[in-house]
Coordinates of C-alpha atoms in Angstrom, one line a residue:
Chain A
M430 CA 96.5 71.6 -41.9
S431 CA 96.7 68.0 -41.0
T432 CA 96.4 66.9 -37.4
R433 CA 97.2 63.7 -35.7
T434 CA 94.4 61.8 -34.1
P435 CA 94.9 60.0 -30.7
D436 CA 95.6 56.7 -32.5
G437 CA 98.5 58.4 -34.4
Q438 CA 96.7 58.5 -37.8
E439 CA 97.4 61.5 -39.9
R440 CA 94.1 63.2 -40.8
G441 CA 93.6 66.3 -42.9
R442 CA 91.0 68.9 -42.4
P443 CA 87.9 68.4 -44.6
P444 CA 88.2 69.9 -48.1
V445 CA 86.7 73.4 -48.5
V446 CA 84.6 73.6 -51.6
L447 CA 84.4 77.1 -53.2
P448 CA 82.2 78.2 -56.1
A449 CA 84.0 79.2 -59.3
G450 CA 81.1 80.5 -61.4
P451 CA 77.9 78.6 -62.4
D452 CA 79.6 75.4 -63.5
A453 CA 82.8 75.0 -61.6
L454 CA 84.0 74.1 -58.1
L455 CA 87.4 74.8 -56.5
V456 CA 88.3 72.3 -53.8
E457 CA 90.8 73.6 -51.4
L458 CA 93.0 71.3 -49.3
G459 CA 95.2 71.8 -46.3
S460 CA 98.5 70.8 -47.9
G461 CA 100.2 69.8 -51.1
E462 CA 100.2 66.2 -50.0
E463 CA 96.5 66.3 -49.3
T464 CA 95.9 68.0 -52.6
E465 CA 97.7 65.3 -54.5
A466 CA 95.8 62.6 -52.6
F467 CA 92.4 64.4 -53.4
H468 CA 93.3 64.7 -57.0
A469 CA 94.2 61.0 -57.2
E470 CA 90.8 60.2 -55.6
V471 CA 89.0 62.4 -58.2
L472 CA 90.8 60.5 -61.0
R473 CA 90.1 57.1 -59.4
R474 CA 86.4 57.9 -59.0
R475 CA 86.2 59.4 -62.5
A476 CA 87.8 56.3 -64.0
A477 CA 85.2 54.2 -62.1
G478 CA 82.4 56.2 -63.6
E479 CA 81.4 57.7 -60.3
L480 CA 82.0 61.3 -61.3
P481 CA 79.9 62.0 -64.4
G482 CA 79.4 65.4 -65.9
V483 CA 82.8 66.9 -65.1
R484 CA 84.7 68.1 -68.2
E485 CA 88.0 69.3 -66.7
V486 CA 89.9 68.4 -63.6
V487 CA 92.8 70.8 -62.9
P488 CA 95.0 70.1 -59.9
A489 CA 97.2 72.9 -58.6
A490 CA 99.3 73.6 -55.5
R491 CA 96.5 73.5 -52.8
T492 CA 93.4 73.1 -54.9
V493 CA 91.7 70.9 -57.4
L494 CA 89.4 72.6 -59.9
L495 CA 86.4 70.8 -61.3
D496 CA 85.2 72.7 -64.4
G497 CA 82.5 72.2 -67.0
I498 CA 80.1 70.5 -64.5
A499 CA 77.0 69.4 -66.3
R500 CA 75.0 68.6 -63.2
D501 CA 73.8 70.1 -59.9
T502 CA 76.9 71.9 -58.6
A503 CA 75.5 72.4 -55.1
G504 CA 74.9 68.6 -54.8
L505 CA 78.3 67.8 -56.1
A506 CA 79.9 70.3 -53.7
R507 CA 78.2 68.5 -50.7
E508 CA 79.4 65.2 -52.1
L509 CA 83.0 66.4 -52.5
A510 CA 83.1 67.8 -49.0
S511 CA 82.1 64.5 -47.5
W512 CA 84.7 62.3 -49.3
R513 CA 87.1 60.3 -47.2
V514 CA 90.3 60.4 -49.1
P515 CA 92.9 57.7 -48.6
P516 CA 96.5 59.0 -48.1
L517 CA 98.5 59.5 -51.2
R518 CA 100.6 56.6 -52.3
R519 CA 103.7 57.9 -54.0
D520 CA 104.7 54.5 -55.3
T521 CA 101.9 54.2 -57.8
G522 CA 101.5 55.7 -61.2
E523 CA 103.4 55.4 -64.4
L524 CA 107.2 55.8 -63.9
V525 CA 108.9 58.2 -66.2
E526 CA 112.7 58.4 -66.3
I527 CA 114.3 61.7 -67.4
P528 CA 118.0 61.7 -68.3
V529 CA 119.8 64.8 -67.0
V530 CA 123.2 66.3 -67.5
Y531 CA 123.8 68.1 -64.2
D532 CA 125.7 71.2 -65.5
G533 CA 123.2 74.0 -64.9
P534 CA 124.5 77.6 -64.2
D535 CA 123.0 77.6 -60.7
L536 CA 124.4 74.2 -59.7
A537 CA 127.2 75.7 -57.5
G538 CA 124.8 78.1 -55.9
V539 CA 122.4 75.3 -55.1
A540 CA 125.2 73.2 -53.7
E541 CA 126.2 76.1 -51.4
A542 CA 122.6 76.7 -50.3
W543 CA 122.2 73.0 -49.6
G544 CA 125.6 72.8 -47.8
V545 CA 126.9 70.0 -49.9
A546 CA 129.6 69.4 -52.6
V547 CA 128.6 70.3 -56.1
A548 CA 128.6 66.6 -57.2
E549 CA 126.2 65.8 -54.3
V550 CA 123.4 67.9 -55.9
A551 CA 123.1 65.4 -58.8
R552 CA 123.2 62.5 -56.4
I553 CA 120.5 64.0 -54.2
H554 CA 118.3 65.0 -57.0
A555 CA 118.6 61.8 -59.0
G556 CA 118.1 59.8 -55.8
T557 CA 114.7 61.4 -55.1
G558 CA 111.4 59.9 -56.1
F559 CA 109.3 62.6 -57.7
R560 CA 105.7 62.8 -58.6
V561 CA 103.9 65.3 -60.9
A562 CA 101.6 67.3 -58.7
F563 CA 100.2 69.5 -61.4
C564 CA 100.9 71.2 -64.7
G565 CA 100.8 74.8 -65.8
F566 CA 102.9 77.7 -67.0
A567 CA 103.3 76.2 -70.4
P568 CA 102.0 73.0 -72.1
G569 CA 104.1 70.2 -70.9
F570 CA 105.5 71.9 -67.8
G571 CA 105.0 69.8 -64.7
Y572 CA 105.4 70.8 -61.1
L573 CA 107.2 67.8 -59.5
T574 CA 107.1 67.3 -55.7
G575 CA 109.2 64.9 -53.6
L576 CA 112.3 66.9 -52.7
P577 CA 112.7 67.0 -48.9
D578 CA 111.9 70.3 -47.1
R579 CA 115.5 71.1 -46.3
F580 CA 116.3 71.3 -50.1
H581 CA 113.6 73.8 -50.9
L582 CA 115.0 77.0 -52.3
P583 CA 113.5 80.3 -53.3
R584 CA 113.4 81.5 -56.9
R585 CA 116.2 83.6 -58.2
A586 CA 115.9 87.3 -57.2
T587 CA 116.1 88.2 -60.9
P588 CA 114.5 85.9 -63.4
R589 CA 116.3 85.0 -66.5
T590 CA 114.8 86.4 -69.7
R591 CA 115.5 83.2 -71.5
V592 CA 115.7 79.7 -70.1
P593 CA 116.6 77.0 -72.7
A594 CA 114.2 74.1 -73.5
G595 CA 115.1 71.1 -71.4
A596 CA 116.5 73.1 -68.4
V597 CA 116.0 71.1 -65.2
A598 CA 115.2 73.6 -62.4
L599 CA 114.2 74.0 -58.8
A600 CA 112.0 76.5 -56.9
G601 CA 110.2 76.2 -53.6
P602 CA 109.0 72.6 -53.1
Y603 CA 109.1 71.9 -56.9
T604 CA 111.3 70.6 -59.6
G605 CA 110.5 71.1 -63.2
V606 CA 111.8 70.8 -66.8
Y607 CA 111.2 73.6 -69.2
P608 CA 109.5 72.2 -72.4
R609 CA 110.5 75.2 -74.5
P610 CA 112.6 78.3 -74.2
S611 CA 110.9 80.9 -72.0
P612 CA 111.7 83.5 -69.3
G613 CA 112.0 81.9 -65.9
G614 CA 113.1 82.4 -62.4
W615 CA 113.9 78.9 -61.2
Q616 CA 117.4 77.6 -60.2
L617 CA 118.9 75.8 -63.1
I618 CA 120.8 72.6 -62.1
G619 CA 120.9 70.7 -65.3
R620 CA 119.4 69.9 -68.7
M621 CA 117.5 67.1 -70.4
P622 CA 119.3 66.2 -73.6
D623 CA 116.0 65.5 -75.6
P624 CA 113.4 68.1 -74.4
A625 CA 111.2 67.4 -77.5
A626 CA 109.9 64.4 -75.6
L627 CA 108.3 66.6 -72.9
W628 CA 105.5 67.7 -75.2
N629 CA 104.0 66.0 -78.2
P630 CA 100.4 66.8 -79.2
D631 CA 100.3 63.7 -81.4
R632 CA 100.9 61.4 -78.4
E633 CA 98.4 60.5 -75.7
P634 CA 98.9 62.0 -73.2
P635 CA 100.7 64.8 -75.0
A636 CA 102.6 65.8 -71.8
L637 CA 105.4 63.4 -70.7
L638 CA 105.0 64.8 -67.2
A639 CA 101.2 64.5 -66.7
P640 CA 99.7 64.9 -63.2
G641 CA 100.1 61.7 -61.1
A642 CA 103.1 60.3 -63.0
R643 CA 106.1 59.2 -60.9
V644 CA 109.4 60.7 -62.1
R645 CA 113.0 59.7 -61.6
F646 CA 115.9 61.8 -62.9
V647 CA 118.8 59.7 -64.2
E648 CA 122.3 61.2 -64.3
A649 CA 123.3 61.1 -68.0
G650 CA 127.0 62.1 -67.8
T651 CA 128.0 65.0 -69.9
G652 CA 126.1 65.1 -73.1
A653 CA 126.2 61.5 -74.1
S654 CA 123.4 60.4 -76.5
T655 CA 120.6 59.3 -74.3
S656 CA 116.9 58.9 -74.7
T657 CA 113.9 59.3 -72.5
S658 CA 112.2 56.1 -71.4
T659 CA 108.9 55.3 -69.7
S660 CA 107.7 52.0 -68.4
T661 CA 105.0 51.9 -71.0
S662 CA 105.7 52.3 -74.7
T663 CA 105.1 55.9 -75.5
S664 CA 106.5 57.3 -78.7
T665 CA 108.6 60.4 -78.4
G666 CA 108.2 62.1 -81.7
T667 CA 109.6 65.5 -82.3
G668 CA 106.5 67.4 -83.4
T669 CA 105.9 70.1 -80.9
G670 CA 103.3 72.3 -82.3
M671 CA 104.8 75.2 -80.6
G672 CA 107.0 78.1 -81.4
T673 CA 104.6 80.8 -82.4
G674 CA 103.3 81.6 -78.9
T675 CA 103.4 84.8 -77.1
G676 CA 106.0 85.2 -74.4
M677 CA 105.2 83.3 -71.2
G678 CA 105.3 85.4 -68.1
T679 CA 107.9 85.3 -65.5
G680 CA 105.2 85.2 -62.9
T681 CA 103.7 88.7 -63.0
S682 CA 102.5 89.1 -66.5
T683 CA 102.5 87.5 -69.9
G684 CA 104.2 89.0 -72.9
T685 CA 100.8 90.0 -74.2
G686 CA 99.8 92.1 -71.3
T687 CA 97.5 90.0 -69.2
S688 CA 98.6 89.1 -65.7
T689 CA 98.6 85.5 -65.0
G690 CA 99.5 85.3 -61.4
T691 CA 102.5 84.9 -59.2
G692 CA 102.1 81.3 -58.6
A693 CA 101.9 80.2 -62.2
G694 CA 105.4 81.3 -63.3
A695 CA 108.4 79.1 -63.5
Chain B
M924 CA 92.3 69.1 -100.6
S925 CA 93.0 70.7 -103.9
A926 CA 92.0 74.3 -103.1
G927 CA 92.9 76.7 -100.3
I928 CA 92.4 80.2 -99.2
E929 CA 95.3 82.5 -99.9
V930 CA 95.8 85.4 -97.4
V931 CA 96.1 88.7 -99.4
R932 CA 95.8 91.0 -96.4
A933 CA 96.2 89.4 -93.0
G934 CA 95.0 92.4 -91.0
A935 CA 96.0 93.3 -87.4
L936 CA 95.3 89.9 -85.9
T937 CA 93.5 87.2 -87.8
T938 CA 93.4 83.7 -86.4
V939 CA 91.8 80.4 -87.3
Q940 CA 89.2 79.4 -84.7
D941 CA 86.6 76.7 -84.1
E942 CA 84.7 75.8 -80.9
G943 CA 87.9 75.2 -79.0
R944 CA 90.1 72.5 -77.3
F945 CA 88.6 70.7 -74.4
G946 CA 89.9 68.2 -71.8
H947 CA 93.5 69.3 -71.6
A948 CA 93.4 72.1 -69.0
H949 CA 95.2 69.8 -66.5
L950 CA 98.2 69.8 -68.9
G951 CA 98.3 73.6 -69.1
V952 CA 96.3 73.8 -72.4
G953 CA 93.3 76.1 -72.4
R954 CA 90.3 75.9 -74.7
A955 CA 90.9 78.8 -77.1
G956 CA 88.1 79.0 -79.7
A957 CA 86.1 81.8 -81.3
L958 CA 85.6 84.6 -78.7
D959 CA 82.2 85.7 -80.0
A960 CA 80.8 82.1 -80.3
P961 CA 77.2 83.0 -81.3
S962 CA 78.4 85.1 -84.2
A963 CA 80.9 82.4 -85.3
R964 CA 78.2 79.8 -85.2
L965 CA 75.8 81.9 -87.2
A966 CA 78.4 82.6 -89.8
N967 CA 79.0 78.9 -90.2
R968 CA 75.4 78.0 -90.4
L969 CA 74.8 80.6 -93.1
A970 CA 77.8 79.2 -95.0
G971 CA 76.2 75.8 -94.9
N972 CA 78.7 74.4 -92.4
P973 CA 78.4 72.5 -89.2
V974 CA 78.9 75.0 -86.3
T975 CA 82.1 73.1 -85.4
A976 CA 83.8 74.1 -88.7
A977 CA 86.9 76.3 -88.4
L978 CA 86.7 79.9 -89.6
L979 CA 88.6 83.1 -89.4
E980 CA 88.4 85.6 -86.6
T981 CA 89.5 89.1 -87.4
T982 CA 90.4 92.0 -85.1
A983 CA 89.3 95.6 -85.9
T984 CA 90.9 95.8 -89.3
G985 CA 89.4 92.8 -91.2
C986 CA 91.3 90.9 -93.8
A987 CA 91.3 89.9 -97.5
V988 CA 91.6 86.5 -99.0
R989 CA 91.7 84.8 -102.4
P990 CA 90.0 81.4 -102.6
G991 CA 91.5 78.8 -105.0
R992 CA 88.0 77.5 -105.9
A993 CA 84.6 79.1 -106.0
V994 CA 83.3 79.2 -102.4
R995 CA 80.4 80.5 -100.4
V996 CA 81.6 83.0 -97.8
V997 CA 79.8 84.7 -94.9
V998 CA 81.4 87.7 -93.3
G999 CA 79.7 88.4 -89.9
G1000 CA 80.4 89.5 -86.4
A1001 CA 81.5 93.1 -86.4
P1002 CA 79.7 95.0 -89.3
C1003 CA 82.1 96.0 -92.1
R1004 CA 82.2 96.8 -95.8
V1005 CA 82.7 93.7 -97.8
T1006 CA 83.9 93.6 -101.4
V1007 CA 84.6 91.0 -104.1
D1008 CA 87.2 92.2 -106.6
G1009 CA 86.4 95.7 -105.4
R1010 CA 82.6 95.5 -105.9
P1011 CA 80.5 95.8 -102.7
V1012 CA 78.6 92.7 -101.7
A1013 CA 76.4 91.8 -98.7
W1014 CA 77.7 91.7 -95.1
G1015 CA 76.2 89.1 -92.8
A1016 CA 74.8 86.9 -95.6
A1017 CA 76.2 84.2 -97.9
V1018 CA 78.2 85.6 -100.8
R1019 CA 79.6 83.5 -103.7
V1020 CA 83.2 84.3 -104.4
P1021 CA 84.6 83.0 -107.7
A1022 CA 87.9 81.1 -107.8
G1023 CA 90.8 83.6 -107.8
A1024 CA 88.7 86.6 -106.8
V1025 CA 89.7 88.7 -103.8
L1026 CA 87.2 88.9 -100.9
D1027 CA 87.9 91.9 -98.7
A1028 CA 86.3 92.3 -95.3
G1029 CA 87.1 95.9 -94.4
P1030 CA 87.7 97.5 -91.0
A1031 CA 84.9 97.1 -88.4
A1032 CA 82.5 100.0 -88.7
Y1033 CA 81.8 99.3 -85.1
G1034 CA 82.5 96.4 -82.8
L1035 CA 85.8 94.6 -82.8
R1036 CA 85.8 91.0 -84.0
G1037 CA 84.7 89.7 -87.3
Y1038 CA 84.2 86.2 -88.7
L1039 CA 84.7 84.8 -92.1
A1040 CA 83.1 81.4 -92.7
F1041 CA 83.9 79.5 -95.9
S1042 CA 81.7 76.7 -97.2
G1043 CA 83.6 73.5 -96.4
G1044 CA 85.4 75.1 -93.5
L1045 CA 89.1 75.7 -93.0
E1046 CA 91.1 72.6 -92.5
P1047 CA 94.6 73.3 -91.1
E1048 CA 96.0 70.3 -89.1
P1049 CA 94.1 70.0 -85.8
V1050 CA 96.1 69.9 -82.6
L1051 CA 94.6 68.0 -79.6
G1052 CA 91.2 67.9 -81.4
S1053 CA 90.9 71.5 -82.4
R1054 CA 92.0 73.8 -85.2
S1055 CA 91.9 76.9 -82.9
A1056 CA 94.9 79.2 -82.5
D1057 CA 95.8 79.6 -78.8
L1058 CA 97.9 82.7 -78.5
L1059 CA 98.9 82.0 -74.9
S1060 CA 100.2 78.5 -75.3
G1061 CA 101.2 78.8 -79.0
L1062 CA 99.1 75.8 -80.1
G1063 CA 97.2 75.5 -83.3
P1064 CA 97.8 77.5 -86.5
A1065 CA 99.9 80.7 -86.1
P1066 CA 98.1 84.1 -86.6
L1067 CA 97.7 84.7 -90.3
R1068 CA 100.4 86.4 -92.4
D1069 CA 100.2 87.7 -95.9
G1070 CA 100.7 84.9 -98.4
D1071 CA 99.7 82.1 -96.1
V1072 CA 97.5 79.4 -97.7
L1073 CA 94.9 77.7 -95.6
P1074 CA 93.5 74.3 -96.7
L1075 CA 89.7 74.3 -97.4
G1076 CA 87.5 71.3 -96.7
P1077 CA 85.0 70.0 -99.2
P1078 CA 81.7 71.8 -99.1
A1079 CA 78.7 70.0 -97.6
P1080 CA 76.5 68.4 -100.3
V1081 CA 73.5 70.2 -98.9
G1082 CA 73.7 73.9 -99.6
A1083 CA 73.3 76.8 -97.1
P1084 CA 69.9 77.2 -95.6
Y1085 CA 67.7 79.9 -97.1
A1086 CA 67.8 82.9 -94.8
G1087 CA 66.1 86.2 -95.1
A1088 CA 66.9 88.6 -92.3
V1089 CA 69.0 87.0 -89.6
P1090 CA 69.6 88.4 -86.1
W1091 CA 73.2 89.2 -85.8
P1092 CA 74.1 90.1 -82.2
G1093 CA 74.5 93.8 -81.6
V1094 CA 77.5 95.6 -80.2
P1095 CA 76.7 97.0 -76.7
D1096 CA 77.3 100.7 -76.0
E1097 CA 78.0 99.7 -72.5
L1098 CA 79.2 96.3 -71.6
V1099 CA 77.2 94.8 -68.7
L1100 CA 78.7 91.6 -67.3
P1101 CA 76.9 89.6 -64.6
V1102 CA 79.2 88.4 -61.8
R1103 CA 79.0 85.5 -59.3
F1104 CA 81.4 86.1 -56.4
G1105 CA 84.0 83.5 -55.7
P1106 CA 86.2 81.6 -55.3
R1107 CA 88.3 84.3 -53.7
H1108 CA 86.0 87.3 -53.0
T1109 CA 86.9 87.0 -49.3
W1110 CA 90.4 88.2 -50.2
F1111 CA 88.8 91.7 -50.9
T1112 CA 87.3 94.3 -48.6
P1113 CA 83.5 94.7 -48.5
A1114 CA 84.1 98.1 -50.0
A1115 CA 86.0 96.6 -52.9
L1116 CA 83.2 94.2 -53.6
R1117 CA 80.8 97.2 -53.6
T1118 CA 83.1 99.1 -55.9
L1119 CA 83.3 96.2 -58.3
T1120 CA 79.5 95.9 -58.7
T1121 CA 78.7 99.7 -58.8
A1122 CA 81.6 101.5 -60.4
A1123 CA 82.0 102.2 -64.1
Y1124 CA 85.1 100.6 -65.6
R1125 CA 86.5 101.0 -69.1
V1126 CA 87.9 98.4 -71.5
S1127 CA 91.6 98.8 -71.5
P1128 CA 93.5 99.0 -74.9
H1129 CA 95.7 96.2 -73.5
S1130 CA 92.8 93.7 -73.8
N1131 CA 93.3 90.7 -76.0
R1132 CA 92.2 87.1 -76.5
I1133 CA 93.7 86.2 -73.1
G1134 CA 91.7 88.7 -71.1
L1135 CA 89.5 91.8 -71.1
R1136 CA 91.6 94.2 -69.1
T1137 CA 89.9 97.1 -67.4
E1138 CA 90.7 100.6 -66.2
G1139 CA 88.9 102.1 -63.2
P1140 CA 89.0 102.1 -59.4
A1141 CA 91.4 99.6 -57.9
L1142 CA 89.9 96.8 -55.7
E1143 CA 91.5 96.8 -52.2
R1144 CA 92.6 93.5 -50.8
A1145 CA 91.4 92.4 -47.4
R1146 CA 94.1 89.8 -47.3
Q1147 CA 97.7 90.3 -48.4
G1148 CA 100.2 87.7 -49.4
E1149 CA 100.4 85.2 -52.2
L1150 CA 97.8 82.8 -53.3
P1151 CA 99.3 79.5 -54.4
S1152 CA 98.7 78.9 -58.1
E1153 CA 95.2 77.5 -58.7
G1154 CA 93.0 76.5 -61.6
M1155 CA 91.3 79.3 -63.5
V1156 CA 88.0 79.1 -65.4
L1157 CA 86.8 81.0 -68.5
G1158 CA 85.2 84.2 -67.3
A1159 CA 87.2 84.4 -64.1
I1160 CA 87.7 88.0 -62.9
Q1161 CA 91.3 87.9 -61.7
V1162 CA 92.7 90.9 -59.8
P1163 CA 96.4 91.5 -60.3
P1164 CA 98.4 93.7 -57.8
D1165 CA 97.3 96.9 -59.6
G1166 CA 93.7 96.1 -58.4
R1167 CA 92.1 96.4 -61.9
P1168 CA 89.9 93.4 -62.8
V1169 CA 90.9 91.3 -65.8
V1170 CA 88.1 89.1 -67.2
F1171 CA 89.7 85.9 -68.6
L1172 CA 88.7 85.1 -72.2
N1173 CA 89.3 82.0 -74.3
D1174 CA 93.1 82.0 -74.4
H1175 CA 93.4 82.5 -70.6
P1176 CA 96.1 80.6 -68.6
T1177 CA 94.8 77.4 -67.0
T1178 CA 96.3 78.3 -63.6
G1179 CA 97.1 81.6 -62.0
G1180 CA 98.2 83.0 -58.7
Y1181 CA 96.2 86.2 -58.3
P1182 CA 92.8 86.0 -56.5
V1183 CA 89.6 85.6 -58.5
V1184 CA 87.0 87.8 -57.1
G1185 CA 84.2 86.4 -59.2
V1186 CA 83.2 84.7 -62.4
V1187 CA 81.3 86.0 -65.4
P1188 CA 79.1 83.1 -66.7
E1189 CA 80.2 81.9 -70.1
P1190 CA 77.1 83.0 -72.1
A1191 CA 77.8 86.7 -71.1
L1192 CA 81.3 86.7 -72.5
A1193 CA 80.5 86.9 -76.2
A1194 CA 79.5 90.5 -75.7
A1195 CA 82.9 91.1 -74.1
A1196 CA 84.5 90.0 -77.4
R1197 CA 82.6 92.7 -79.3
V1198 CA 83.6 95.9 -77.5
V1199 CA 86.5 98.2 -78.3
A1200 CA 88.9 99.9 -75.9
G1201 CA 87.2 102.7 -74.0
T1202 CA 83.8 101.1 -73.8
V1203 CA 82.2 101.4 -70.3
V1204 CA 82.0 98.1 -68.4
R1205 CA 79.7 97.5 -65.5
F1206 CA 79.9 94.4 -63.4
V1207 CA 76.5 93.5 -61.9
L1208 CA 75.8 90.9 -59.2
G1209 CA 74.3 88.0 -61.0
V1210 CA 70.7 87.0 -60.5
R1211 CA 70.4 83.3 -59.6

């Protein structure tokens, strides 16, 4: 956990580097904020050519996995543990705007839990600057952070067997948008009119909500024709390459019988 | 592409695979790819293909196909009876199949996963740089169904290498998987770690391309509570609440919330793709 030094500076504990097999390292941080900052630093150093021989970088809630390491992992582990990581800047990164119609089935429940009027939920959510902390659960599903602590809510006691594509949802510290229909236990507050834009394998990057991107939700009235925009010109074709997959898990197991973990579900 | 491969009998689960999809784990996309990579590479080489060519991976029951043009085919991996229009032909070696003839790769005599490599390679549309089917994320070509036609690439100008006897990997009676502890072995009791590396487990019938599930003594946790979702590597031994280890194979999720007690190094995983349900599995502490 982070501590404050006498000069008032916030300083996290040093990262803990754990082995994950012969060619991967799992770096564990003290908080979500520190994890996002560390991930940003990994990407910065990789872009600068300072991190050769690492094939995959997978951020998650409190960890960053470096996989496919084609070099001395022990040496890299020492290097990672010694990094001094600047604090996360939430105001950098590509800005993605997601239009939302705030009419989800859990909207009233969320308003009650937040202690606000129903119309306020949209105002609060659309007024928050989000950032994609990491992806998972399904291709194109991003875990977005930025919602203040007092608005964090648990998952629904009973997950829904089917959440429609485009559903905008909340759980814990996260907000997410379901890229395709799947089971899910998050609180549904709205929907994105054009969910095909979330995932397009013919686009680079294929995920609209890739780790590090800044996100703003824009209230889109009630079903008016709207389109997704980003500050750079990304095409939003409709090819999804999906639809034949096995059922995604609700957090405890996938439809095909292999457990995938409680934290991965949405 | 003028010619294709028509699926006459799809079998229990037949998928198109190549070496897999890399560089997208951070977006929730795993690598997929042939589970028994050495067998898939050997089949491709004997068919005169680069090892990166896409081929078919069958599961237990084989499959039958009808090529639209004459093609060199290698059926390898799990040993099985192979016929062309009903006449027996060689397993594990290049066989010439005339246009319109039916090549049938029968059920596995032993072992589990078979490979059919066609000269020229299969060429369904790649997704994120790979033609592999990923059964977890639903990317790549769907599992085969009867009547499907798969595009075939042009055969390489240089033919298949001459090969006499070639060493196909065997199917182990007992699956021995080396383990390196971590990243979350400290979430388990010392007794559980001893159990993992000494007890006999069996391959569960619920195993699939996502994971090799096991049956056997449950591993007791030293630490309760939930682990925040974290990145998962190929070969990770994840322990769900029932305590039975699951070894992640190629279609594994890229993140998960159950603790990973150890990791099986990638080269040892091909043998895990060859064994049927009920096979004894032993996890042994890896030698550095």
